[in-house]
XYZ file of C-alpha atoms in Angstrom:
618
model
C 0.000 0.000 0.000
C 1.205 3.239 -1.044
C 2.356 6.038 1.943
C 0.479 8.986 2.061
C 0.928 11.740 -0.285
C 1.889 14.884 1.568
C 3.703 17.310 -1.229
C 3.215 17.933 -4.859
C 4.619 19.809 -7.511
C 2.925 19.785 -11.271
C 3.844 20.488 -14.609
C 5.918 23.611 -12.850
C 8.082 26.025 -14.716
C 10.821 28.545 -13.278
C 12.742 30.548 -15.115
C 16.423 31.788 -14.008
C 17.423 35.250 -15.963
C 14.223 34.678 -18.789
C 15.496 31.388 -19.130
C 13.283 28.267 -17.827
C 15.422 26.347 -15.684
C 12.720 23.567 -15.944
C 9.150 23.426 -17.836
C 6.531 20.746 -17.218
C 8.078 19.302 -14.453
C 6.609 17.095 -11.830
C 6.847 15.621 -8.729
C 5.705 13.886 -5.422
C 7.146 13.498 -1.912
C 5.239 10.689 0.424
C 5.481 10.007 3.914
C 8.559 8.341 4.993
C 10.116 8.062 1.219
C 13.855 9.235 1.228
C 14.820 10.955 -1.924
C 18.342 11.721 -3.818
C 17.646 14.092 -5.521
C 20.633 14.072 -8.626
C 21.084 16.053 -11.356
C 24.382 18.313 -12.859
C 25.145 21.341 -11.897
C 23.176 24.182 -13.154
C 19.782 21.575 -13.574
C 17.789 22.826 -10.547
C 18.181 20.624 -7.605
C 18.537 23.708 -5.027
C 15.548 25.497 -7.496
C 13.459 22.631 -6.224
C 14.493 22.740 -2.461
C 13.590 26.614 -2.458
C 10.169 25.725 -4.307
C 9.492 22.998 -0.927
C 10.953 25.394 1.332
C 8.704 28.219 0.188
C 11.681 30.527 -0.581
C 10.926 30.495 -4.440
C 7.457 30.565 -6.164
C 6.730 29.022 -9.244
C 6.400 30.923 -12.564
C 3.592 28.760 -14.280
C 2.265 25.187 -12.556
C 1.149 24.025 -9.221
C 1.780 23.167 -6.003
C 0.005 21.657 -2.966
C 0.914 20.156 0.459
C -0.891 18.870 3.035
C -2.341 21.111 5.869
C -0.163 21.263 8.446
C 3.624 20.294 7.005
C 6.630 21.077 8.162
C 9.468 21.659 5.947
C 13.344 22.113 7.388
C 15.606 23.228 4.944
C 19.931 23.007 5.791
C 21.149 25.018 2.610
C 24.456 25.483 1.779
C 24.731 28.890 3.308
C 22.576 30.537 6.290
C 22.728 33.588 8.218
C 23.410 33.863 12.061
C 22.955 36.489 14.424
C 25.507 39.076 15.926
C 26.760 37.778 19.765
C 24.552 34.680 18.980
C 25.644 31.270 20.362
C 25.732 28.007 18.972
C 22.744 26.943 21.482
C 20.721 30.113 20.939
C 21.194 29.293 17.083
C 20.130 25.818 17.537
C 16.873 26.631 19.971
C 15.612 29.693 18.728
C 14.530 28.447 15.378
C 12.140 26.267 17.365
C 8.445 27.650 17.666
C 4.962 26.685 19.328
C 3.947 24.627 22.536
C 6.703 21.988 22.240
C 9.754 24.803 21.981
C 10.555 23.603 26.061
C 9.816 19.971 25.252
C 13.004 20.136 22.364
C 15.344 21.803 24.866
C 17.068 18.286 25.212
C 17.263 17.172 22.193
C 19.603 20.680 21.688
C 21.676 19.429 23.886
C 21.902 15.831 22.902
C 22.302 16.609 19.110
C 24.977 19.330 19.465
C 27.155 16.346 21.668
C 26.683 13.783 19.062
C 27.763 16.767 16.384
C 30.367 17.812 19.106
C 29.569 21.026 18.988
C 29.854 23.623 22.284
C 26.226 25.131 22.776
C 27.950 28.143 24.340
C 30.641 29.481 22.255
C 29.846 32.189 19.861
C 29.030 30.985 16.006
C 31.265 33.933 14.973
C 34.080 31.307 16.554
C 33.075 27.870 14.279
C 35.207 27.007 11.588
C 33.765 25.845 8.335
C 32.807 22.273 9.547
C 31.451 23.653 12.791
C 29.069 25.854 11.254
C 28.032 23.194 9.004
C 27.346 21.055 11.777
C 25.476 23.730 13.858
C 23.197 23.864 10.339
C 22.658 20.185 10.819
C 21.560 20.428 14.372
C 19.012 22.924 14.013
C 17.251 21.280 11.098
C 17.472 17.873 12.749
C 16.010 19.598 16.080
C 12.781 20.870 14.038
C 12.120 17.409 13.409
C 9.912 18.770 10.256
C 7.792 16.294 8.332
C 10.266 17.026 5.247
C 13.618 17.304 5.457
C 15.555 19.354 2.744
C 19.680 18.351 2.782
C 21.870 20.308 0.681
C 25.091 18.533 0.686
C 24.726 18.077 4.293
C 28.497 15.857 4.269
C 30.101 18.706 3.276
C 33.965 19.659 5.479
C 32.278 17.161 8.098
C 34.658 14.362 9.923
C 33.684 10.505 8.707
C 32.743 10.142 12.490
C 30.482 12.708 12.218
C 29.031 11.278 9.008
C 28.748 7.655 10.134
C 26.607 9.100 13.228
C 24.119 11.064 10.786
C 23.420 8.145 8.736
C 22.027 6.487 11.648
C 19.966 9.313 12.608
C 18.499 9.591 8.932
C 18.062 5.988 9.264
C 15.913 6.352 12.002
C 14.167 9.544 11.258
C 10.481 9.660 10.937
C 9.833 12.147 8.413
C 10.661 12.157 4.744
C 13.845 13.896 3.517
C 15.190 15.169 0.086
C 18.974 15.192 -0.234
C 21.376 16.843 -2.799
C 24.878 15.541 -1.593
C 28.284 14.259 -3.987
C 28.681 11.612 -1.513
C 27.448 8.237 -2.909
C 28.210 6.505 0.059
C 25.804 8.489 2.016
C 23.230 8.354 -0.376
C 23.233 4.684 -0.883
C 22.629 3.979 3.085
C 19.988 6.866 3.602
C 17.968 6.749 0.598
C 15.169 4.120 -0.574
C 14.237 6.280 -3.749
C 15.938 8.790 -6.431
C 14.796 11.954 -8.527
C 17.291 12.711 -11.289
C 17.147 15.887 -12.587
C 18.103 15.309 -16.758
C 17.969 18.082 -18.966
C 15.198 19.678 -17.887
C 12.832 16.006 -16.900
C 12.343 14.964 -13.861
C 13.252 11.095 -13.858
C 12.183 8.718 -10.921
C 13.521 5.403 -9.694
C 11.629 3.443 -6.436
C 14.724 2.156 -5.557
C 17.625 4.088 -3.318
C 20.800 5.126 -4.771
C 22.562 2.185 -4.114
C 20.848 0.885 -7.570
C 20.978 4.738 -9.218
C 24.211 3.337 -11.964
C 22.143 0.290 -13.116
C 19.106 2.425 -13.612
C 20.573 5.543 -15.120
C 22.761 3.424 -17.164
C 19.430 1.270 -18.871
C 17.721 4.902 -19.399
C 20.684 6.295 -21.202
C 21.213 2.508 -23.350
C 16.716 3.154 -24.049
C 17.956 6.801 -25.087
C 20.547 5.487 -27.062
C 18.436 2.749 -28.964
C 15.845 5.236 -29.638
C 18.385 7.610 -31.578
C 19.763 4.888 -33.336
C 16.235 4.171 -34.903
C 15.618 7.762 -35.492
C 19.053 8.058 -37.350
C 17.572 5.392 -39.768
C 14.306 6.537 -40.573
C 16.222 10.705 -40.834
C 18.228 8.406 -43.156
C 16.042 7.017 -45.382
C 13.419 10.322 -45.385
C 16.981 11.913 -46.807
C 17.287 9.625 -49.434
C 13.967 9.941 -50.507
C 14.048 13.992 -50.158
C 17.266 13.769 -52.425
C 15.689 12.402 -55.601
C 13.741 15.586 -56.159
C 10.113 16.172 -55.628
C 6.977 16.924 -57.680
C 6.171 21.020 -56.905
C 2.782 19.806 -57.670
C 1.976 17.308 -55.494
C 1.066 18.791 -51.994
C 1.425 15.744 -49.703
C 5.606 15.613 -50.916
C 6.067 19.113 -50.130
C 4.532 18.646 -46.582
C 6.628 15.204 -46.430
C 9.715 17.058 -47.404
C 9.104 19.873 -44.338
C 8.503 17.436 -42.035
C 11.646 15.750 -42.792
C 13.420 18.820 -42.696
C 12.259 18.869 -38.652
C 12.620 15.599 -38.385
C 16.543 15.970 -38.849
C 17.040 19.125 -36.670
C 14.864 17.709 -33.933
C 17.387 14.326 -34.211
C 20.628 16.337 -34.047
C 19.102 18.671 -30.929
C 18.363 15.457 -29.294
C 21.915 13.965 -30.077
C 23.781 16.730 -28.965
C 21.661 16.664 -26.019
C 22.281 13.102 -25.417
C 26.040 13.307 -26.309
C 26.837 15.838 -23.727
C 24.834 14.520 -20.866
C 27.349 11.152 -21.174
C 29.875 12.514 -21.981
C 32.878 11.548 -19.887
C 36.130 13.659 -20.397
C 40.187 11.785 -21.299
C 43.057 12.859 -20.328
C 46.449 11.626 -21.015
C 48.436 10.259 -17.725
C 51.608 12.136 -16.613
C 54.500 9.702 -16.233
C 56.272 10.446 -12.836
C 60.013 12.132 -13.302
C 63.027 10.143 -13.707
C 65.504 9.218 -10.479
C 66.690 6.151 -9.303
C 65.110 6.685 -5.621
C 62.031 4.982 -4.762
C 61.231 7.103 -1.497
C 60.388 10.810 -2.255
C 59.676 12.113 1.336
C 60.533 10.857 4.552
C 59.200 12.017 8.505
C 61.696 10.773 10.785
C 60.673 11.002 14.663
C 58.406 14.402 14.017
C 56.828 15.975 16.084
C 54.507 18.998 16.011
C 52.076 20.759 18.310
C 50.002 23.934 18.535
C 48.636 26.273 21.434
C 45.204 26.387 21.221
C 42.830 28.317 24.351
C 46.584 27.872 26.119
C 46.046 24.025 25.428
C 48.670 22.080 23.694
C 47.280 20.284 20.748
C 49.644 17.602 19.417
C 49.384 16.694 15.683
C 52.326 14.343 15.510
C 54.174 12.481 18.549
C 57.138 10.722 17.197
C 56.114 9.678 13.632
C 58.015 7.753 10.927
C 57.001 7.477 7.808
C 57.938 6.980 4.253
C 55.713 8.432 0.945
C 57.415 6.175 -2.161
C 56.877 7.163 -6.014
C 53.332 6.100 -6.855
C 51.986 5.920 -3.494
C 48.528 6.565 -3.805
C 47.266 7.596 -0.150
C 44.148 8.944 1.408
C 44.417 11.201 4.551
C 41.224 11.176 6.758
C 40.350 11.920 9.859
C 38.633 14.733 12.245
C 38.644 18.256 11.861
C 42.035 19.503 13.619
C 43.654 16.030 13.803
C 46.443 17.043 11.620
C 45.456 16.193 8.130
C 46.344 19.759 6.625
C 49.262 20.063 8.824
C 50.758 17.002 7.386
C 50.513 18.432 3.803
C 52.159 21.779 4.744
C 55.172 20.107 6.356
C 55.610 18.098 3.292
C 55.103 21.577 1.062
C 57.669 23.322 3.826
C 55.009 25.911 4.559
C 55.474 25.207 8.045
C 58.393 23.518 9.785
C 58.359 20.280 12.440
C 58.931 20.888 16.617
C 61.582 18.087 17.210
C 62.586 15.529 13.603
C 63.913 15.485 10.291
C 61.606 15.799 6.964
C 63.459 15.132 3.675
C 62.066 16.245 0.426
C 63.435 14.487 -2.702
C 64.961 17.750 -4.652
C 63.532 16.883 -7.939
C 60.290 16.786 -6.360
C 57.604 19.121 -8.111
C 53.868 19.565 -6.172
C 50.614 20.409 -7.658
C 48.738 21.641 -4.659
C 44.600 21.709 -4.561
C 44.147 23.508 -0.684
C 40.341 23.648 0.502
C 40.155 27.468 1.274
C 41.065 28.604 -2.814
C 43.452 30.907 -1.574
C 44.600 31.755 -5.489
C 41.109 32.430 -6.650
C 40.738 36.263 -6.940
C 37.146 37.249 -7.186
C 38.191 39.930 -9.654
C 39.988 37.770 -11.962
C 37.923 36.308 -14.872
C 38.129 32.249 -15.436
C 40.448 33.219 -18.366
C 42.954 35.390 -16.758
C 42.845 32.732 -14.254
C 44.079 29.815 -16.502
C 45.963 32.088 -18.403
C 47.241 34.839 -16.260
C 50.306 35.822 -18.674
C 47.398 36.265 -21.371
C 46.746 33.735 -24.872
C 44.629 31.663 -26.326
C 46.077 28.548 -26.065
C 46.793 26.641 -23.062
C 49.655 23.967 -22.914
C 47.903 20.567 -21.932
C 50.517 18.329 -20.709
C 52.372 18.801 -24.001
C 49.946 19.687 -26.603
C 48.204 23.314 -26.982
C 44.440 23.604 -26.622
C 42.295 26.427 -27.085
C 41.446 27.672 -23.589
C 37.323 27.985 -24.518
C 37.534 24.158 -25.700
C 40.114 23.024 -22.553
C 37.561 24.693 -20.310
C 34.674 23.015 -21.953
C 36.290 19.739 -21.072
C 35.500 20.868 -17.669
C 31.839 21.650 -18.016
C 32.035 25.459 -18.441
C 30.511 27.191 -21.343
C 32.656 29.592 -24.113
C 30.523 32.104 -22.981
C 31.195 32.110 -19.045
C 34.907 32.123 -19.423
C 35.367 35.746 -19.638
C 32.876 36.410 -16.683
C 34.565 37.045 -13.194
C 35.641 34.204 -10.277
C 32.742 36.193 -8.218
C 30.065 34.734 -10.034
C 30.592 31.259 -9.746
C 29.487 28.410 -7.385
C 31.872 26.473 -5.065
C 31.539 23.299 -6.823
C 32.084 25.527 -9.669
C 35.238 27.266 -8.503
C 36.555 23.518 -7.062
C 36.496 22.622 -11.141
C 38.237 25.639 -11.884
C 41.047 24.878 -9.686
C 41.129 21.488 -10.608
C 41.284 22.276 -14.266
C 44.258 24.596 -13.649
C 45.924 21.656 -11.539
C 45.130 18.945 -13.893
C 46.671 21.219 -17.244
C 49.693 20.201 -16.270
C 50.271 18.006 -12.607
C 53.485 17.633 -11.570
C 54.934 14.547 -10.032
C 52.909 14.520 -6.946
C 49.443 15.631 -6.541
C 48.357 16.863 -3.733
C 44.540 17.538 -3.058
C 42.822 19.210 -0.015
C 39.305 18.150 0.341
C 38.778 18.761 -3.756
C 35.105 16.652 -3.729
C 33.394 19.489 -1.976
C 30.807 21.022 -4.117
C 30.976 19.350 -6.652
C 28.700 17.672 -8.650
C 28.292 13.355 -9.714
C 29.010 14.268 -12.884
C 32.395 16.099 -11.958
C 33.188 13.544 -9.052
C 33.015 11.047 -11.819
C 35.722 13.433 -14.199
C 37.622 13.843 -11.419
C 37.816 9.823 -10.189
C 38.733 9.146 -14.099
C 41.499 11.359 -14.074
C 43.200 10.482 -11.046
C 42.600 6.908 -11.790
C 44.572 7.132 -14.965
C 46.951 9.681 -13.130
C 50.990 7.789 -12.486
C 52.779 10.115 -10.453
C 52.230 10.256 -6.507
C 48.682 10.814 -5.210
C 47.993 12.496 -1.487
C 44.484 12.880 -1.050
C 42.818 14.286 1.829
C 38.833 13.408 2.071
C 35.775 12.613 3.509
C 34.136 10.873 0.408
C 34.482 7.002 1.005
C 33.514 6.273 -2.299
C 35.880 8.665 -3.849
C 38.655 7.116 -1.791
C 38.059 3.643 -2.333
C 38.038 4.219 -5.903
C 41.173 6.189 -5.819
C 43.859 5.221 -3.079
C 45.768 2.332 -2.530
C 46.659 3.608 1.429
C 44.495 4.703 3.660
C 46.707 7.437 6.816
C 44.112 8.178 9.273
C 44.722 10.812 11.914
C 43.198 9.409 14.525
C 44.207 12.820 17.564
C 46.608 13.599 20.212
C 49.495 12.922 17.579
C 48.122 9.068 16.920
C 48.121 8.283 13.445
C 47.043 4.562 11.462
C 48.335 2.882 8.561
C 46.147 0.471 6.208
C 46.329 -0.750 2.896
C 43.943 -0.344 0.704
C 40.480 1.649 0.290
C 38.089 3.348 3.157
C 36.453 0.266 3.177
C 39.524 -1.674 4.070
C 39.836 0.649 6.537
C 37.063 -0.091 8.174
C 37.216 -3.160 8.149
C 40.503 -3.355 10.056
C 39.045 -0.756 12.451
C 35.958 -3.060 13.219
C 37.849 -6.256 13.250
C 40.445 -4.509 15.677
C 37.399 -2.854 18.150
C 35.945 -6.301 18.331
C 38.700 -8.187 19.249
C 39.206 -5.128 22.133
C 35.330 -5.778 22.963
C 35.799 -9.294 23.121
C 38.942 -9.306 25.484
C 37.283 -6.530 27.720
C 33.724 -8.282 27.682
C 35.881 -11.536 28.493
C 37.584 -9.965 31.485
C 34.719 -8.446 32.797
C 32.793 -12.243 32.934
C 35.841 -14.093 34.628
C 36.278 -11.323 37.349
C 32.250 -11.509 37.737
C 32.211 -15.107 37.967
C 35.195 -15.210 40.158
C 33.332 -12.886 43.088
C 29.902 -14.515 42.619
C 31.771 -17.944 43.115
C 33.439 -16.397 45.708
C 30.543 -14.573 47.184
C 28.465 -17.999 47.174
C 31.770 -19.971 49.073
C 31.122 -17.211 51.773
C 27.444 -17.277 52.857
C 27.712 -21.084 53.190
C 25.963 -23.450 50.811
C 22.235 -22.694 49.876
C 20.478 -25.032 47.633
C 19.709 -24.013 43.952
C 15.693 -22.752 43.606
C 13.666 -24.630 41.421
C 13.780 -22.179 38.736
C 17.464 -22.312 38.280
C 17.472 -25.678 38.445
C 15.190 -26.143 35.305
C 17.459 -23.259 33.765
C 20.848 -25.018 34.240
C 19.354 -28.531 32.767
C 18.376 -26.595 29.674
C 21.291 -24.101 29.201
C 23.016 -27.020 27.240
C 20.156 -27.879 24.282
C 20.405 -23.793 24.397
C 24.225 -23.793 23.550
C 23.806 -26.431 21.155
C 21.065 -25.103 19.129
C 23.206 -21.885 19.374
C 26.408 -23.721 17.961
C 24.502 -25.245 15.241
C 23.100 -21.766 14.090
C 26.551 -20.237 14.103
C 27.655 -23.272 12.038
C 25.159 -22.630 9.459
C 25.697 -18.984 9.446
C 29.112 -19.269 9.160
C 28.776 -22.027 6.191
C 26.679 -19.372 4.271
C 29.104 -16.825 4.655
C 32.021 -18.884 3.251
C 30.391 -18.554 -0.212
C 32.071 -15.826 -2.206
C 28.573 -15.883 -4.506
C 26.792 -14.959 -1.133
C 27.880 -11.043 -1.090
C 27.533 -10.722 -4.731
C 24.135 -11.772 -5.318
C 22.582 -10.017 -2.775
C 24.719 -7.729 -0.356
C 22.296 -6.447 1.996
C 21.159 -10.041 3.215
C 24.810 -10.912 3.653
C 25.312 -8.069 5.928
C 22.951 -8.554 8.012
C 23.573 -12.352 8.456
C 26.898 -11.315 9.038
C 25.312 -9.083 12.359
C 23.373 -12.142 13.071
C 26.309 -14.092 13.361
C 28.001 -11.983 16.010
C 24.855 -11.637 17.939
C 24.597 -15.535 17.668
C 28.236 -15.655 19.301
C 27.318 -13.256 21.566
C 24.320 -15.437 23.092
C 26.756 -18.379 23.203
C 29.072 -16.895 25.201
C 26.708 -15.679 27.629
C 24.795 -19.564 27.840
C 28.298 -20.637 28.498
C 29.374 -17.968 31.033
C 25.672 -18.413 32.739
C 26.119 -22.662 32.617
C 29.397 -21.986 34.476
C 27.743 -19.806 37.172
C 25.544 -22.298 38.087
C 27.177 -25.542 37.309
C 30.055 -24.034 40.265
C 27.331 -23.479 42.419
C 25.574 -26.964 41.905
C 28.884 -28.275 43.019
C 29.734 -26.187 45.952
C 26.474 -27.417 47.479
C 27.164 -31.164 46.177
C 30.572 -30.641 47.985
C 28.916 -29.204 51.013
């Protein structure tokens, strides 16, 4: 049975400078449904969150909602108040008879977000104001939930906790976000935004590729048989016709549109997959393998008087090709690490050695070099030109640009006018001209776009020199790095090879085993002073009741072995987690829990099988 319908949009139209961003479009949100919403940049996803939100009002169509919704909306941007503080931000957003009753949930959010309700949001850094963003829309608790790249300059920590609170949210929620991750564990449904159509799948982003993918192939097939009938209209057209006969002169016309409504819809189809190439740069020539090396480093700051220590001691070696991703929390070091390598700043105590033939291409997060004067031309091309050299070979700066998804007609507009995601594929296109030998790239998936995130994977993918990558996009990482150097605070840091998801893995397996051995320590010493507790107050004989639970613990531990037997027999087959992930996962959660129950039949068996035979004994 369907959910309830509870917001509508139909056959709306909005234009953007006399332009219609989107005509005939339509759409509908239902209770409890979890939308990405996708599209390129430029297609109207945040058009359609201001249309929810009430910000923006429709030029032609319609729109309804049920009496009585809620909408929160956590845009990209949003104003504060002078003096205001984080809490005040976070509470005073709330309205009606259950402001007092939400005074909790303030507090418990902001923790979770680790966030200080009394500091001044004139103090937050970038990822603490986006966090005090996500508080107060969670807070609201509105019936629809608007996220616009919600994952953006946030710790994985951070990220991993809001998926579970999405998970478990009530109300519906439309997302825009470049992280795919995210989206495949929040989302049970997809709007994609495609040149102008509104496009939806029932199923979550987890199966967006697959879908997408069989749309384009339909698109595709459907040109193809287009092409042939253009064709053979064209061959007809070409032997001449008959001024007098009516019908051929209307046949002729309509070929005529025919072929310029094919080649709109081709061009349209070409550029919406297209996927850019770019030529790898081979690393520079030298017979060392090891390019930079920390030797016993260490490096602190003062911070509110407080030391904060960023590395304690570390050794470690970056060899040509590495390809590594740097994650962790805000202030754990990540950026830090990059400087020292770039000799912006120097180490407390250590030795860092630079190979001197060693050339860095530097993306930083804050787009320091991007003047707001400059235009994206000057930018590229600050000693002035035409053509730009691409890693050998001149291109013409409107076409090298276009590569990148900006219009000819853009490029000689100013820095000021563009997006973030928009200035991110600026910089990267600067970078990417010509990369030196290592790459180094500070949070570059903010902003952007799927589309671009996609470019951007491709390119660094085919890309042979040394790769340092700082982000928060698992996806991006596991699709990109080989290493995974997580700054974990206080100056510990974690090697792993591999992805984020290796990571993780390691991380789990390792927290388990540490569960296991505390959870194992804790049983002995409790069965050590109830055994010892029972020797003391003399022998009492067992009750009834745990006499009938002692003669049935063991039929409970061996139905519980045989359970873990067949679980684990399940999860031995490698075709298990490739036909169908989800049900391996969570067999793989049963299968812990099963272990867990056994241990705790055997730990409660032992309990009372030592005091059956303290009283035998007595």
């Amino acid at each position: 049975m369907p959910s309830q319908l509870i917001f509508s949009i139909k056959d709306a139209m909005v234009r953007y400078k006399e332009k219609p961003v989107f005509q005939n479009l339509s759409l509908n949100i239902h209770q409890g449904r979890r939308v990405a919403l996708i599209g390129k940049n430029g297609a109207g996803k945040s058009t359609i969150m201001n249309i929810i939100s009430g910000v923006k009002s429709l030029d032609e169509g319609e729109k309804w909602e049920e009496p009585g919704t809620t909408v929160g909306y956590l845009g990209q941007e949003f104003q504060y108040k002078e003096k205001e503080t984080v809490f005040e931000f976070i509470f005073n957003n709330i309205s009606g008879e259950e402001r007092e009753l939400h005074e909790y949930k303030v507090k418990i959010i902001s923790e979770a977000l680790e966030l200080d309700e009394k500091i001044n949001m004139e103090m937050l850094s970038g990822g603490q104001l986006r966090r005090a963003g996500i508080a107060r829309a969670l807070v609201e608790e509105p019936d629809i939930l608007l996220l616009d790249e919600p994952t953006n300059h946030l710790d994985l920590n951070v990220i991993d906790w809001l998926e579970q609170y999405l998970n478990n949210y009530r109300g519906s929620l439309l997302c825009i976000s470049h992280d795919k991750k995210f989206l495949e564990n929040i989302t049970n449904q997809v709007f994609w935004l495609d040149r102008g159509k509104l496009k939806v799948s029932p199923r979550g982003f987890k199966f967006f590729d697959d879908w997408s993918a069989m749309l384009l192939d339909q698109e595709a097939r459907e040109l193809k048989r287009r092409k042939q009938i253009v064709a053979e209209e064209v061959v007809w057209a070409s032997r001449g016709v008959k001024a007098r006969v009516k019908r051929n002169i209307n046949r002729l016309s309509k070929v005529k549109e025919m072929r310029e409504k094919l080649k709109a819809d081709d061009l349209s189809y070409r550029r919406a997959t297209k996927k850019i190439t770019i030529e790898p740069i081979k690393d520079l020539d030298n017979n060392s393998k090891v390019i930079a090396e920390f030797y016993n480093v260490h490096k602190a700051f003062k911070d509110n008087g407080k030391s904060l220590r960023i590395l304690n001691g570390f050794n470690f070696r970056i060899k040509r090709g590495d390809r590594i991703g740097i994650i962790g929390r805000n202030g754990s070091g990540k950026t830090t690490f990059l400087k020292l390598i770039l000799k912006e700043i120097q180490a407390d105590q250590g030795s860092i050695k630079i190979h001197k033939n060693m050339e860095f291409s530097y993306f930083d997060q804050n787009r320091i070099d991007l003047k707001p004067s400059d235009t994206l031309k000057h930018f590229m091309m600050p000693n002035g030109g035409d053509y730009i050299d691409v890693r050998g070979k001149m291109r013409h700066i409107y076409g090298y640009l276009k590569d990148f998804m900006f219009d000819p007609s853009v490029s000689l507009e100013s820095v000021s006018t563009l997006s973030g995601g928009q200035k991110n594929r600026l910089k990267l296109a600067k970078i990417l001209a010509n990369p030196k030998s290592c790459l180094i790239l500070d949070e570059p998936t903010n902003d952007l776009d799927m589309e671009t995130l996609d470019m951007i994977e491709e390119i660094l993918i085919g890309y042979e020199g040394t790769l340092l990558l700082v982000s928060h996009d698992r996806d991006f990482l596991d699709q990109t790095v080989t290493k995974i150097l997580s700054f974990e605070g206080d100056g510990n840091i974690e090697e792993c090879v591999g992805g984020y998801s290796d990571y993780l893995s390691k991380k789990m397996s390792k927290n388990r085993v540490v569960s296991k051995n505390k959870a194992e320590k804790s049983r002995n010493l409790e069965l050590k002073e109830k055994t010892e507790e029972i020797e003391s107050k003399g022998r009492k004989k067992l009750t009834y009741k745990l006499e009938f639970e002692l003669k049935n613990l063991p039929t409970k531990i061996q139905a519980k072995e045989k359970e873990i037997s067949f679980f684990t027999k399940k999860l031995s087959d490698p075709n298990f987690y490739k036909n169908d992930t989800d049900a391996f996962i969570v067999m793989t959660e049963e299968l812990e829990n099963a272990k867990a129950d056994l241990e705790n039949y055997e730990t409660r068996w032992l309990e009372l099988e030592a005091k059956r035979v303290l009283e035998e004994d007595n």
